[in-house]
Structures are given as C-alpha cells and as structure tokens.
Amino acid sequence: MPLPTDVDRTKQFRSGSIGEKNQQKVLAAATTVFSRKGFAGARIEEIARHAGMSKPNLLYYYNNKTDLYRAVLVDVLSLWLDSIGEFHVDADPLELMTHYIAKKMELSKLYPEASRVIATEIISGSPVIEDFLRVQLYDWVASKGRVLLQWQAEGLMAPIEPAHVFFMIWASTQTYADFESQISAVLRVDDYQTEVYDSATSLVTEVLTRGLGLKSRNAVGH
Amino acid sequence: MPLPTDVDRTKQFRSGSIGEKNQQKVLAAATTVFSRKGFAGARIEEIARHAGMSKPNLLYYYNNKTDLYRAVLVDVLSLWLDSIGEFHVDADPLELMTHYIAKKMELSKLYPEASRVIATEIISGSPVIEDFLRVQLYDWVASKGRVLLQWQAEGLMAPIEPAHVFFMIWASTQTYADFESQISAVLRVDDYQTEVYDSATSLVTEVLTRGLGLKSRNAVGH
DNA sequence: ATATTCGTTGACCATTTGGTAAAAAATTGT
DNA sequence: ACAATTTTTTACCAAATGGTCAACGAATAT
C-alpha cells in the first residue's frame, strides 16, 4: 500500500537480520514522536533515543527525516485501511455498521499513536498523503457509499449523504485516540484504555445506529 | 479567560496605537502558522513574514515564541468558550441542542485555524492547556452535564453519559475544520466553506438529535 | 521645534538541527 | 581462521533557528 507515485526509498533487509528488527524499532519510535510533534516538530535525534540508538545509526536505517516520515505514514495508513472490514450489500446493515464502529474504536484503542500521526498530517493540510486521500480514500468512500445508498433505497437507513456518515463515524471514534489528553482531563480516569473505550464504544454505537436510522433486515418492523 | 496561574506576559499597548494593531496582526499570523505546524514546528520567522514584518520586529511585540503561543491559545480558547451559548434546564432540549450544534459548526466554519490550533495542542498531549482542561472544561462539562441528566430524568433524552455526548458533538463538528483537507479531498468540492458546512450542519444535527433521542418538551408524544 | 516615546531594522550570536564521512566494531559466510 | 559484509560510533559540518542589541526612523506630546 505505498503512497502514490512513490518509489520505495526504504532500505531492504534480509528477514531475521538485526537490521530488519532495528528498522522496525525505528519505525515504532518515529510513530511515537511524529504523533506528538508532527513532521516539522519532530527531532530525529529524539526518535533515535526512543529507538535506543544514536542519530547517525538511525540515519543508517532511513536516509533522512522525510523518508522516515513517509515510511511511518505508509505503515500507519495500511493499518487504517486494514481495520475497515468488509462491506457487502447483502450483509445486515445494523450488524455491519455496529461491527465497523467497534472495529474503528478498537483501532483507536490499540494504535492511538497511529491515529494521531494521521490526524497531525491531515491537520497540517495533508501535504504527504494528499494523493492517497484524493484517490484511494475517495474510491473507498464512493464504493462503500453505494452500499449505504442501497440500504437507504431499501428503507433500512435514513437518507443521509454517505460520505458524511463516514466522516461522523471516523470523527466519533478517532476522537478517543486523538483527543485522549482532553477526554482524560475531563473524565479524570486513572487508566484511560480500560476505563473509557468500552463505554465509549457502546455509546457511540448506540447514538450513531439510532441516529442513522439503521434497521436490521430480519428485524420485526416497528 | 487567562490560562490558569499564568501572569500576563503580553505587552500592553494603548488602544488605537499602531502597536495594538500590529500585535493583533501577529496574533492572527501566529494562529495560521501554529495551526498548521504546531508549536515545535512553527518558525517565528515564518509568522513574522505572514504578519508582514521582520523577525526582530515580531519579537518586539511578543518576547518569545512561548509567550506568543500562549497568547494564541488564550485567544483561541476564549473563542471556543464564547461559542458555547447558554444552557438552561428549562429550555427546550431539542431546540437547545440543535442550536448548540449549529453554533459549534459555525465556529468551525468561521475559525477553522483556531480549531486546528486547539486540536494540535491537544494531540500533542495538551502540554500548555492541561490545567485549563482539568479545571475550566471539567467544570463546564459537569455543569452542562447536569442539564442533560435532568432531561434524561424527564424522558426527553436517551440515558447517555453526558460527557460523551459532548465528545461526540465536538468531534463531529470540529472534524469539518480540523480535517478539512481530508474531507475536501473526498468530496472534491471547489469552495469548501460554501459547499460543505450547510449540509454538514443539518446532517450532523439530524443524526445526533435522533441518536440522542432528544425530544421537544411541547411535542406531541410519538 | 524638539525631547521623548514608540516602532523598526541590520548585524550578530549561541545553540540546535539534519545530515555526512570514515573508521571501528560486530556479525556472517566460507 | 579469515574475508566480506553489516552495524555502530566518533567526529564533524553547513544551515537554520530562537533570540539579542545597539542604532536608526517615525510618531507624539509639550
């Protein structure tokens, strides 16, 4: 899932080699730092420390900051896309959407840093992933949107512009990762991961499924 | 609405003076740059250029980068709080919430950069506004949350943890400012402001009011 | 008109930053 | 054991960055 029109600038290592393992460590460290500081604010020396190595050593694995940032984005976007699950017209609308929301929320819980990297990139105007958004994501929304329109035609969902439906779902789920520091400050919880996500999931699911007027195919009509 | 326990580090200018006007220009320029790059990534020389002055000249208005950033946050948070409108227990739930959502969406439309500054700060872990969130915002949510609980007791709203209600509203409205580059890429609109916000507002309002099970006090029961 | 305050500039500086080069150390293949 | 390869370190550099300072120009008040 490489970023569009982008040659693979990343060094290749034989699997099992120490290089491959370290490259992975760098990627993880970079995700952490980029997620908090964005591209411009991240210091590659800080990433190196996080990865437990010196700066020149890090530069041995990724030629420069830009390449490293792109590598992080590729990694993180593939996660994002993988989480999406399958949409089939014939699947049950209520079940499918419930599943999708749960999946997205789980992603926020498991990979909050990944979520924040994407958020930071988008807030910065998506300088790097613009093409990805305009092509891949556009296609994805168009394709899945057709499923929603089908549901709406069958009276299984309120007539709402599909793209916006996804915007709302993404916003409502990713906010728990991206804005963790805010939500944590307001809820005053000790352990964010264990205390927040479960209730958030059921709650967001409840509000959105009802709000979108989603019906189960085999449900007894109201 | 100063940031907690923070002395006012900002130079004071006589109203009408050229200094006052320029300080405002710097603040606006800083909002723009900080909103895209965050604190660490912003270059004060870039802010100065945006404000049409030299770097040392900017430093004449704000002693250093940190002070400027704090000033932007204060400015932007006051906007955020002002937009909130009034909540009264006796007001009509459906109307009040509809109004609130519209107001928040309008804020995203009018001041997207302000929204992005806050978003960037929160994603960075809220290093500067942490106290504000833990005190002022906490109080606000607690107080307004009581209103929602009252509604729920009267059967005018589904029983949903109030704090999360606000999280969802904020997420769904601010996403149109913060993630403009993503939404714009997916919708492929020419003029984002005029083409997106109207439908987004009615749509988010519809989904959320229905999802939250909000009823009008004087409405005929279902 | 002129002294005083306000606003602006250019030259400068210490530190930080992304990145390089060469060589040393560790690992691997034979 | 030893050559080849891979990984790490030390020393370094040019550019960028936040910030200072003294001096100069513009407004303002008396």
Short mmCIF file of C-alpha atoms (C1' of nucleotides) in Angstrom, two decimals:
data_model
loop_
_atom_site.label_atom_id
_atom_site.label_comp_id
_atom_site.label_asym_id
_atom_site.label_seq_id
_atom_site.Cartn_x
_atom_site.Cartn_y
_atom_site.Cartn_z
CA MET A 1 0.00 0.00 0.00
CA PRO A 2 2.69 2.50 -1.00
CA LEU A 3 1.94 6.18 -1.17
CA PRO A 4 1.00 7.07 -4.76
CA THR A 5 3.72 7.51 -7.37
CA ASP A 6 6.33 6.92 -4.75
CA VAL A 7 9.33 4.76 -5.33
CA ASP A 8 10.33 2.62 -2.42
CA ARG A 9 13.07 4.59 -0.77
CA THR A 10 13.28 2.26 2.19
CA LYS A 11 16.33 0.07 2.64
CA GLN A 12 15.60 -3.61 2.38
CA PHE A 13 16.92 -6.08 4.95
CA ARG A 14 17.03 -9.81 4.89
CA SER A 15 14.27 -11.15 7.11
CA GLY A 16 15.54 -12.12 10.54
CA SER A 17 18.52 -9.84 10.30
CA ILE A 18 19.30 -7.44 13.08
CA GLY A 19 18.76 -4.66 10.61
CA GLU A 20 15.19 -5.63 9.99
CA LYS A 21 14.46 -5.67 13.70
CA ASN A 22 16.10 -2.29 14.26
CA GLN A 23 14.31 -0.78 11.32
CA GLN A 24 11.09 -1.84 12.97
CA LYS A 25 12.17 -0.28 16.26
CA VAL A 26 12.94 2.97 14.49
CA LEU A 27 9.56 2.92 12.82
CA ALA A 28 7.82 2.46 16.15
CA ALA A 29 9.85 5.20 17.79
CA ALA A 30 9.20 7.51 14.88
CA THR A 31 5.48 6.87 15.14
CA THR A 32 5.57 7.91 18.76
CA VAL A 33 7.47 11.11 18.20
CA PHE A 34 5.74 12.15 14.98
CA SER A 35 2.39 11.54 16.62
CA ARG A 36 3.14 14.17 19.24
CA LYS A 37 5.14 16.71 17.27
CA GLY A 38 4.19 16.33 13.65
CA PHE A 39 6.78 16.23 10.91
CA ALA A 40 8.31 19.65 11.37
CA GLY A 41 8.38 19.47 15.15
CA ALA A 42 9.87 16.01 15.44
CA ARG A 43 13.59 15.77 16.11
CA ILE A 44 15.31 12.80 14.59
CA GLU A 45 17.70 12.69 17.50
CA GLU A 46 14.69 12.23 19.80
CA ILE A 47 13.42 9.42 17.62
CA ALA A 48 16.83 7.81 17.75
CA ARG A 49 16.90 7.96 21.55
CA HIS A 50 13.44 6.42 21.65
CA ALA A 51 14.71 3.61 19.48
CA GLY A 52 17.75 3.20 21.70
CA MET A 53 20.36 4.17 19.16
CA SER A 54 22.43 7.12 18.02
CA LYS A 55 21.29 9.59 15.43
CA PRO A 56 23.76 8.53 12.74
CA ASN A 57 22.75 4.97 13.43
CA LEU A 58 19.15 5.84 12.74
CA LEU A 59 20.19 7.56 9.53
CA TYR A 60 21.72 4.29 8.52
CA TYR A 61 18.25 2.75 8.51
CA TYR A 62 16.40 5.66 6.97
CA ASN A 63 18.32 8.03 4.76
CA ASN A 64 16.61 11.14 6.02
CA LYS A 65 13.72 12.51 8.01
CA THR A 66 11.36 12.73 5.06
CA ASP A 67 11.85 9.11 4.08
CA LEU A 68 11.26 8.06 7.66
CA TYR A 69 8.10 10.11 7.88
CA ARG A 70 6.78 8.64 4.66
CA ALA A 71 7.56 5.16 5.93
CA VAL A 72 5.59 5.86 9.09
CA LEU A 73 2.64 7.14 7.11
CA VAL A 74 2.64 4.12 4.82
CA ASP A 75 2.74 1.83 7.81
CA VAL A 76 0.03 3.68 9.62
CA LEU A 77 -2.28 4.06 6.64
CA SER A 78 -2.16 0.37 5.90
CA LEU A 79 -3.30 -0.23 9.47
CA TRP A 80 -6.08 2.26 8.95
CA LEU A 81 -7.28 0.59 5.77
CA ASP A 82 -6.98 -2.93 7.11
CA SER A 83 -9.24 -2.08 10.02
CA ILE A 84 -12.07 -1.37 7.73
CA GLY A 85 -13.56 -4.81 7.44
CA GLU A 86 -15.83 -5.92 4.67
CA PHE A 87 -18.92 -4.25 3.40
CA HIS A 88 -21.42 -6.29 1.45
CA VAL A 89 -24.72 -5.00 0.20
CA ASP A 90 -26.42 -8.13 1.35
CA ALA A 91 -24.97 -8.02 4.85
CA ASP A 92 -27.17 -6.85 7.65
CA PRO A 93 -26.96 -3.02 7.88
CA LEU A 94 -27.29 -2.74 11.63
CA GLU A 95 -24.87 -5.55 12.33
CA LEU A 96 -22.37 -4.41 9.75
CA MET A 97 -22.27 -0.82 10.93
CA THR A 98 -22.09 -1.88 14.55
CA HIS A 99 -19.16 -4.06 13.66
CA TYR A 100 -17.47 -1.29 11.72
CA ILE A 101 -17.78 1.21 14.53
CA ALA A 102 -16.43 -1.31 17.02
CA LYS A 103 -13.53 -2.05 14.71
CA LYS A 104 -12.64 1.61 14.31
CA MET A 105 -12.89 2.17 18.04
CA GLU A 106 -10.66 -0.82 18.66
CA LEU A 107 -8.12 0.66 16.30
CA SER A 108 -8.15 3.89 18.27
CA LYS A 109 -7.61 1.94 21.45
CA LEU A 110 -4.82 -0.28 20.16
CA TYR A 111 -2.99 2.23 17.99
CA PRO A 112 -3.67 5.72 19.30
CA GLU A 113 -0.31 6.95 18.07
CA ALA A 114 -1.02 5.79 14.57
CA SER A 115 -4.29 7.65 14.69
CA ARG A 116 -2.55 10.79 15.90
CA VAL A 117 0.07 10.63 13.18
CA ILE A 118 -2.65 10.65 10.56
CA ALA A 119 -4.53 13.37 12.39
CA THR A 120 -1.46 15.57 12.59
CA GLU A 121 -0.73 15.02 8.92
CA ILE A 122 -4.29 15.92 7.92
CA ILE A 123 -4.42 18.98 10.15
CA SER A 124 -1.20 20.12 8.50
CA GLY A 125 -3.08 20.06 5.21
CA SER A 126 -2.16 16.50 4.19
CA PRO A 127 0.99 17.56 2.35
CA VAL A 128 2.20 13.99 2.01
CA ILE A 129 -0.96 11.89 1.79
CA GLU A 130 -2.98 14.25 -0.37
CA ASP A 131 -2.87 11.93 -3.36
CA PHE A 132 -3.78 8.98 -1.23
CA LEU A 133 -6.85 10.81 0.05
CA ARG A 134 -7.89 12.03 -3.37
CA VAL A 135 -7.54 8.62 -4.98
CA GLN A 136 -7.66 5.65 -2.64
CA LEU A 137 -9.84 7.12 0.06
CA TYR A 138 -12.12 8.75 -2.48
CA ASP A 139 -12.63 5.42 -4.18
CA TRP A 140 -13.21 3.67 -0.90
CA VAL A 141 -15.86 6.16 0.14
CA ALA A 142 -17.52 6.04 -3.25
CA SER A 143 -17.64 2.27 -3.23
CA LYS A 144 -18.83 1.84 0.33
CA GLY A 145 -21.14 4.78 -0.11
CA ARG A 146 -23.01 2.86 -2.76
CA VAL A 147 -23.75 0.22 -0.18
CA LEU A 148 -25.29 2.80 2.09
CA LEU A 149 -27.38 4.20 -0.75
CA GLN A 150 -28.64 0.70 -1.41
CA TRP A 151 -29.65 0.37 2.22
CA GLN A 152 -31.38 3.70 2.06
CA ALA A 153 -33.29 2.61 -1.04
CA GLU A 154 -34.46 -0.43 0.87
CA GLY A 155 -35.60 1.75 3.74
CA LEU A 156 -33.03 0.25 6.08
CA MET A 157 -31.28 3.54 6.74
CA ALA A 158 -32.18 7.21 6.87
CA PRO A 159 -31.38 9.11 3.67
CA ILE A 160 -28.08 10.72 4.58
CA GLU A 161 -25.20 11.56 2.29
CA PRO A 162 -22.91 8.56 2.74
CA ALA A 163 -19.61 10.44 2.81
CA HIS A 164 -20.75 12.43 5.80
CA VAL A 165 -21.78 9.26 7.55
CA PHE A 166 -18.20 8.10 7.38
CA PHE A 167 -16.90 11.48 8.48
CA MET A 168 -19.06 11.25 11.58
CA ILE A 169 -18.03 7.72 12.38
CA TRP A 170 -14.35 8.49 11.92
CA ALA A 171 -14.63 11.65 13.97
CA SER A 172 -16.50 9.99 16.80
CA THR A 173 -14.13 7.07 17.08
CA GLN A 174 -10.81 8.73 16.41
CA THR A 175 -11.51 11.49 18.87
CA TYR A 176 -10.92 8.97 21.64
CA ALA A 177 -7.38 8.45 20.38
CA ASP A 178 -6.51 11.89 19.04
CA PHE A 179 -8.01 13.89 21.88
CA GLU A 180 -7.14 11.46 24.63
CA SER A 181 -5.49 14.16 26.71
CA GLN A 182 -8.65 16.25 26.64
CA ILE A 183 -11.06 13.43 27.33
CA SER A 184 -8.81 12.10 30.03
CA ALA A 185 -8.72 15.53 31.68
CA VAL A 186 -12.49 15.79 31.65
CA LEU A 187 -13.24 12.25 32.76
CA ARG A 188 -10.37 12.14 35.26
CA VAL A 189 -9.79 8.45 34.81
CA ASP A 190 -6.77 6.57 36.09
CA ASP A 191 -6.43 4.09 33.29
CA TYR A 192 -7.72 5.55 30.06
CA GLN A 193 -7.56 2.42 27.93
CA THR A 194 -9.50 0.17 30.25
CA GLU A 195 -11.96 2.69 31.63
CA VAL A 196 -13.01 4.67 28.60
CA TYR A 197 -13.14 2.62 25.43
CA ASP A 198 -15.75 0.06 26.39
CA SER A 199 -18.43 2.52 27.35
CA ALA A 200 -17.42 4.82 24.51
CA THR A 201 -17.89 2.03 22.01
CA SER A 202 -21.37 1.02 23.11
CA LEU A 203 -22.36 4.61 23.48
CA VAL A 204 -21.14 5.82 20.10
CA THR A 205 -22.63 2.73 18.51
CA GLU A 206 -25.98 3.36 20.13
CA VAL A 207 -26.13 7.02 19.18
CA LEU A 208 -24.95 6.54 15.62
CA THR A 209 -27.01 3.49 14.72
CA ARG A 210 -30.14 5.14 16.06
CA GLY A 211 -29.18 8.46 14.54
CA LEU A 212 -28.60 6.91 11.16
CA GLY A 213 -31.87 5.05 11.43
CA LEU A 214 -30.22 1.71 10.77
CA LYS A 215 -32.52 -1.29 10.69
CA SER A 216 -31.88 -4.96 10.83
CA ARG A 217 -33.06 -6.78 7.71
CA ASN A 218 -34.69 -9.57 9.65
CA ALA A 219 -36.00 -7.32 12.41
CA VAL A 220 -39.63 -7.04 13.23
CA GLY A 221 -40.86 -3.74 11.85
CA HIS A 222 -41.57 -1.12 14.47
CA MET B 1 -10.09 33.89 30.44
CA PRO B 2 -6.33 33.62 31.02
CA LEU B 3 -4.62 30.29 31.18
CA PRO B 4 -4.53 29.10 34.80
CA THR B 5 -1.90 30.53 37.15
CA ASP B 6 -0.41 32.47 34.33
CA VAL B 7 0.75 36.03 34.71
CA ASP B 8 0.05 38.22 31.78
CA ARG B 9 3.28 38.22 29.87
CA THR B 10 1.84 40.12 26.96
CA LYS B 11 2.91 43.68 26.32
CA GLN B 12 0.14 46.21 26.71
CA PHE B 13 -0.49 48.88 24.10
CA ARG B 14 -2.64 51.98 24.24
CA SER B 15 -5.79 51.35 22.26
CA GLY B 16 -5.63 52.80 18.79
CA SER B 17 -1.87 52.72 18.75
CA ILE B 18 -0.05 51.19 15.84
CA GLY B 19 1.39 48.70 18.29
CA GLU B 20 -2.00 47.37 19.20
CA LYS B 21 -2.90 46.85 15.58
CA ASN B 22 0.37 45.10 14.81
CA GLN B 23 0.09 42.89 17.86
CA GLN B 24 -3.25 41.76 16.51
CA LYS B 25 -1.72 41.06 13.12
CA VAL B 26 0.98 38.98 14.75
CA LEU B 27 -1.62 37.04 16.69
CA ALA B 28 -3.54 36.28 13.53
CA ALA B 29 -0.42 35.24 11.66
CA ALA B 30 0.69 33.09 14.57
CA THR B 31 -2.69 31.37 14.63
CA THR B 32 -2.28 30.49 10.98
CA VAL B 33 1.20 29.09 11.31
CA PHE B 34 0.71 27.31 14.64
CA SER B 35 -2.47 25.74 13.29
CA ARG B 36 -0.52 24.02 10.54
CA LYS B 37 2.77 23.24 12.26
CA GLY B 38 2.09 23.08 15.97
CA PHE B 39 4.31 24.80 18.49
CA ALA B 40 7.55 22.97 17.82
CA GLY B 41 7.17 23.05 14.07
CA ALA B 42 6.27 26.70 13.72
CA ARG B 43 9.04 29.09 12.74
CA ILE B 44 8.77 32.54 14.19
CA GLU B 45 10.37 33.97 11.09
CA GLU B 46 7.51 32.47 9.09
CA ILE B 47 4.98 34.03 11.43
CA ALA B 48 6.73 37.35 11.06
CA ARG B 49 6.57 37.15 7.27
CA HIS B 50 2.87 36.31 7.49
CA ALA B 51 2.38 39.39 9.61
CA GLY B 52 4.37 41.48 7.15
CA MET B 53 7.24 42.32 9.45
CA SER B 54 10.75 41.26 10.33
CA LYS B 55 11.57 38.67 12.96
CA PRO B 56 13.10 41.11 15.44
CA ASN B 57 10.07 43.30 14.93
CA LEU B 58 7.79 40.46 15.90
CA LEU B 59 9.92 39.80 18.95
CA TYR B 60 9.23 43.38 19.91
CA TYR B 61 5.55 42.51 20.26
CA TYR B 62 5.97 39.14 21.89
CA ASN B 63 9.09 38.44 23.87
CA ASN B 64 9.50 34.89 22.68
CA LYS B 65 7.86 32.00 20.89
CA THR B 66 6.34 30.50 24.02
CA ASP B 67 4.63 33.71 25.04
CA LEU B 68 3.24 34.10 21.57
CA TYR B 69 1.94 30.56 21.56
CA ARG B 70 0.26 31.04 24.92
CA ALA B 71 -1.31 34.25 23.67
CA VAL B 72 -2.72 32.43 20.67
CA LEU B 73 -4.13 29.70 22.86
CA VAL B 74 -5.77 32.18 25.21
CA ASP B 75 -7.29 33.98 22.27
CA VAL B 76 -8.49 30.82 20.66
CA LEU B 77 -9.86 29.24 23.81
CA SER B 78 -11.92 32.30 24.62
CA LEU B 79 -13.47 31.98 21.17
CA TRP B 80 -14.15 28.36 21.86
CA LEU B 81 -15.86 29.05 25.16
CA ASP B 82 -17.84 32.00 23.88
CA SER B 83 -19.34 29.91 21.15
CA ILE B 84 -21.00 27.72 23.64
CA GLY B 85 -24.25 29.59 24.12
CA GLU B 86 -26.48 29.18 27.09
CA PHE B 87 -27.82 26.06 28.58
CA HIS B 88 -30.88 26.25 30.79
CA VAL B 89 -32.60 23.26 32.27
CA ASP B 90 -35.94 24.70 31.37
CA ALA B 91 -35.04 25.39 27.76
CA ASP B 92 -36.31 23.05 25.12
CA PRO B 93 -33.89 20.13 24.77
CA LEU B 94 -34.28 19.59 21.07
CA GLU B 95 -34.09 23.27 20.24
CA LEU B 96 -31.19 23.93 22.58
CA MET B 97 -29.08 21.09 21.29
CA THR B 98 -29.86 21.94 17.70
CA HIS B 99 -28.76 25.46 18.39
CA TYR B 100 -25.60 24.31 20.11
CA ILE B 101 -24.59 22.04 17.27
CA ALA B 102 -25.21 24.80 14.76
CA LYS B 103 -23.15 27.19 16.82
CA LYS B 104 -20.23 24.80 17.06
CA MET B 105 -20.39 24.11 13.36
CA GLU B 106 -20.46 27.81 12.63
CA LEU B 107 -17.33 28.21 14.72
CA SER B 108 -15.60 25.54 12.68
CA LYS B 109 -16.61 27.35 9.54
CA LEU B 110 -15.59 30.82 10.66
CA TYR B 111 -12.44 29.98 12.60
CA PRO B 112 -11.01 26.74 11.27
CA GLU B 113 -7.49 27.77 12.17
CA ALA B 114 -8.47 28.39 15.76
CA SER B 115 -9.98 24.94 15.85
CA ARG B 116 -6.82 23.43 14.43
CA VAL B 117 -4.59 25.20 16.93
CA ILE B 118 -6.54 23.64 19.76
CA ALA B 119 -6.57 20.28 18.02
CA THR B 120 -2.82 20.34 17.51
CA GLU B 121 -2.26 21.32 21.12
CA ILE B 122 -4.49 18.50 22.39
CA ILE B 123 -2.95 15.91 20.09
CA SER B 124 0.44 16.96 21.44
CA GLY B 125 -0.82 15.98 24.87
CA SER B 126 -2.13 19.40 25.91
CA PRO B 127 1.17 20.50 27.45
CA VAL B 128 0.02 24.09 27.80
CA ILE B 129 -3.73 23.88 28.32
CA GLU B 130 -3.76 20.85 30.57
CA ASP B 131 -4.82 22.87 33.60
CA PHE B 132 -7.48 24.62 31.62
CA LEU B 133 -8.94 21.29 30.57
CA ARG B 134 -8.76 19.78 34.02
CA VAL B 135 -10.40 22.77 35.69
CA GLN B 136 -12.46 25.02 33.45
CA LEU B 137 -13.53 22.46 30.89
CA TYR B 138 -14.16 19.86 33.57
CA ASP B 139 -16.44 22.28 35.40
CA TRP B 140 -18.21 23.23 32.22
CA VAL B 141 -18.91 19.63 31.33
CA ALA B 142 -20.03 18.83 34.86
CA SER B 143 -22.40 21.76 34.95
CA LYS B 144 -23.89 21.29 31.50
CA GLY B 145 -23.92 17.56 32.05
CA ARG B 146 -26.35 18.06 34.90
CA VAL B 147 -28.74 19.65 32.45
CA LEU B 148 -28.59 16.60 30.24
CA LEU B 149 -29.18 14.32 33.21
CA GLN B 150 -32.23 16.37 34.05
CA TRP B 151 -33.53 15.94 30.54
CA GLN B 152 -32.89 12.23 30.74
CA ALA B 153 -34.82 12.05 34.02
CA GLU B 154 -37.73 13.73 32.30
CA GLY B 155 -37.57 11.23 29.47
CA LEU B 156 -36.61 13.91 26.99
CA MET B 157 -33.31 12.30 26.09
CA ALA B 158 -31.84 8.81 25.93
CA PRO B 159 -29.81 7.87 29.00
CA ILE B 160 -26.29 8.53 27.77
CA GLU B 161 -23.29 9.65 29.80
CA PRO B 162 -23.32 13.42 29.26
CA ALA B 163 -19.56 13.89 28.86
CA HIS B 164 -19.53 11.52 25.93
CA VAL B 165 -22.38 13.41 24.36
CA PHE B 166 -20.21 16.46 24.26
CA PHE B 167 -17.25 14.50 22.97
CA MET B 168 -19.36 13.31 20.06
CA ILE B 169 -20.71 16.74 19.28
CA TRP B 170 -17.28 18.33 19.41
CA ALA B 171 -15.78 15.58 17.30
CA SER B 172 -18.49 15.71 14.67
CA THR B 173 -18.38 19.46 14.28
CA GLN B 174 -14.67 20.13 14.63
CA THR B 175 -13.79 17.43 12.18
CA TYR B 176 -15.05 19.73 9.43
CA ALA B 177 -12.43 22.30 10.42
CA ASP B 178 -9.58 20.09 11.60
CA PHE B 179 -9.81 17.53 8.82
CA GLU B 180 -10.79 19.91 6.08
CA SER B 181 -8.03 18.69 3.80
CA GLN B 182 -9.29 15.12 4.07
CA ILE B 183 -12.97 15.92 3.66
CA SER B 184 -12.19 18.25 0.81
CA ALA B 185 -10.19 15.53 -0.92
CA VAL B 186 -13.04 13.06 -0.60
CA LEU B 187 -15.86 15.43 -1.55
CA ARG B 188 -13.83 17.15 -4.28
CA VAL B 189 -15.54 20.46 -3.77
CA ASP B 190 -14.34 23.74 -5.23
CA ASP B 191 -15.33 26.02 -2.40
CA TYR B 192 -15.22 24.16 0.88
CA GLN B 193 -16.79 26.82 3.06
CA THR B 194 -19.88 27.38 0.98
CA GLU B 195 -20.43 23.86 -0.26
CA VAL B 196 -19.86 21.74 2.79
CA TYR B 197 -20.93 23.38 6.02
CA ASP B 198 -24.62 23.83 5.32
CA SER B 199 -25.36 20.25 4.53
CA ALA B 200 -22.96 19.09 7.21
CA THR B 201 -24.78 21.10 9.81
CA SER B 202 -28.25 19.81 9.03
CA LEU B 203 -26.93 16.33 8.65
CA VAL B 204 -24.98 16.17 11.88
CA THR B 205 -27.87 17.80 13.68
CA GLU B 206 -30.30 15.25 12.32
CA VAL B 207 -28.16 12.25 13.18
CA LEU B 208 -27.21 13.45 16.63
CA THR B 209 -30.60 14.67 17.80
CA ARG B 210 -32.20 11.45 16.67
CA GLY B 211 -29.34 9.40 18.01
CA LEU B 212 -29.52 11.09 21.38
CA GLY B 213 -33.27 10.61 21.42
CA LEU B 214 -33.89 14.29 22.03
CA LYS B 215 -37.50 15.30 22.39
CA SER B 216 -39.22 18.64 22.30
CA ARG B 217 -40.93 19.46 25.55
CA ASN B 218 -44.08 20.65 23.84
CA ALA B 219 -44.03 17.98 21.19
CA VAL B 220 -46.82 15.51 20.71
CA GLY B 221 -45.69 12.19 22.05
CA HIS B 222 -44.78 9.67 19.38
"C1'" DA C 1 10.75 72.51 17.20
"C1'" DT C 2 12.29 69.38 19.91
"C1'" DA C 3 12.54 65.97 23.51
"C1'" DT C 4 10.52 61.66 24.36
"C1'" DT C 5 8.46 57.69 23.41
"C1'" DC C 6 7.33 54.14 20.11
"C1'" DG C 7 8.38 51.17 16.30
"C1'" DT C 8 11.72 49.07 13.03
"C1'" DT C 9 15.99 47.40 11.26
"C1'" DG C 10 20.50 45.08 10.39
"C1'" DA C 11 24.11 42.82 12.24
"C1'" DC C 12 25.12 39.44 15.15
"C1'" DC C 13 25.35 35.12 18.26
"C1'" DA C 14 24.88 30.65 20.60
"C1'" DT C 15 22.54 26.58 20.00
"C1'" DT C 16 20.14 23.19 17.60
"C1'" DT C 17 19.27 20.65 13.66
"C1'" DG C 18 19.53 17.44 9.65
"C1'" DG C 19 22.91 15.15 7.61
"C1'" DT C 20 27.91 13.23 6.20
"C1'" DA C 21 32.31 10.62 6.22
"C1'" DA C 22 35.44 7.49 7.74
"C1'" DA C 23 36.73 4.22 10.56
"C1'" DA C 24 35.90 0.89 14.27
"C1'" DA C 25 33.28 -2.98 15.87
"C1'" DA C 26 30.33 -6.76 15.37
"C1'" DT C 27 28.31 -10.32 12.60
"C1'" DT C 28 28.18 -13.59 8.97
"C1'" DG C 29 29.66 -16.75 5.34
"C1'" DT C 30 33.29 -19.86 3.93
"C1'" DA D 1 40.64 -18.51 10.88
"C1'" DC D 2 39.67 -15.01 7.93
"C1'" DA D 3 37.49 -12.29 4.42
"C1'" DA D 4 33.30 -9.93 3.41
"C1'" DT D 5 29.52 -7.77 4.94
"C1'" DT D 6 26.65 -5.42 8.16
"C1'" DT D 7 26.07 -2.38 12.05
"C1'" DT D 8 27.61 1.25 15.17
"C1'" DT D 9 30.29 5.07 16.68
"C1'" DT D 10 33.11 9.32 16.69
"C1'" DA D 11 33.96 13.46 14.88
"C1'" DC D 12 32.36 16.75 12.15
"C1'" DC D 13 29.78 20.36 9.17
"C1'" DA D 14 26.65 23.71 6.99
"C1'" DA D 15 22.35 25.59 7.54
"C1'" DA D 16 18.60 27.01 10.30
"C1'" DT D 17 16.69 28.70 14.48
"C1'" DG D 18 15.38 31.47 18.63
"C1'" DG D 19 16.81 35.39 20.43
"C1'" DT D 20 19.74 39.88 21.49
"C1'" DC D 21 21.42 44.54 20.92
"C1'" DA D 22 22.50 48.93 19.53
"C1'" DA D 23 21.22 52.16 16.49
"C1'" DC D 24 18.06 54.37 13.46
"C1'" DG D 25 13.46 56.27 11.89
"C1'" DA D 26 8.67 57.59 12.89
"C1'" DA D 27 5.02 59.50 15.96
"C1'" DT D 28 3.52 62.08 19.62
"C1'" DA D 29 3.25 65.40 23.23
"C1'" DT D 30 4.71 69.66 25.06
#
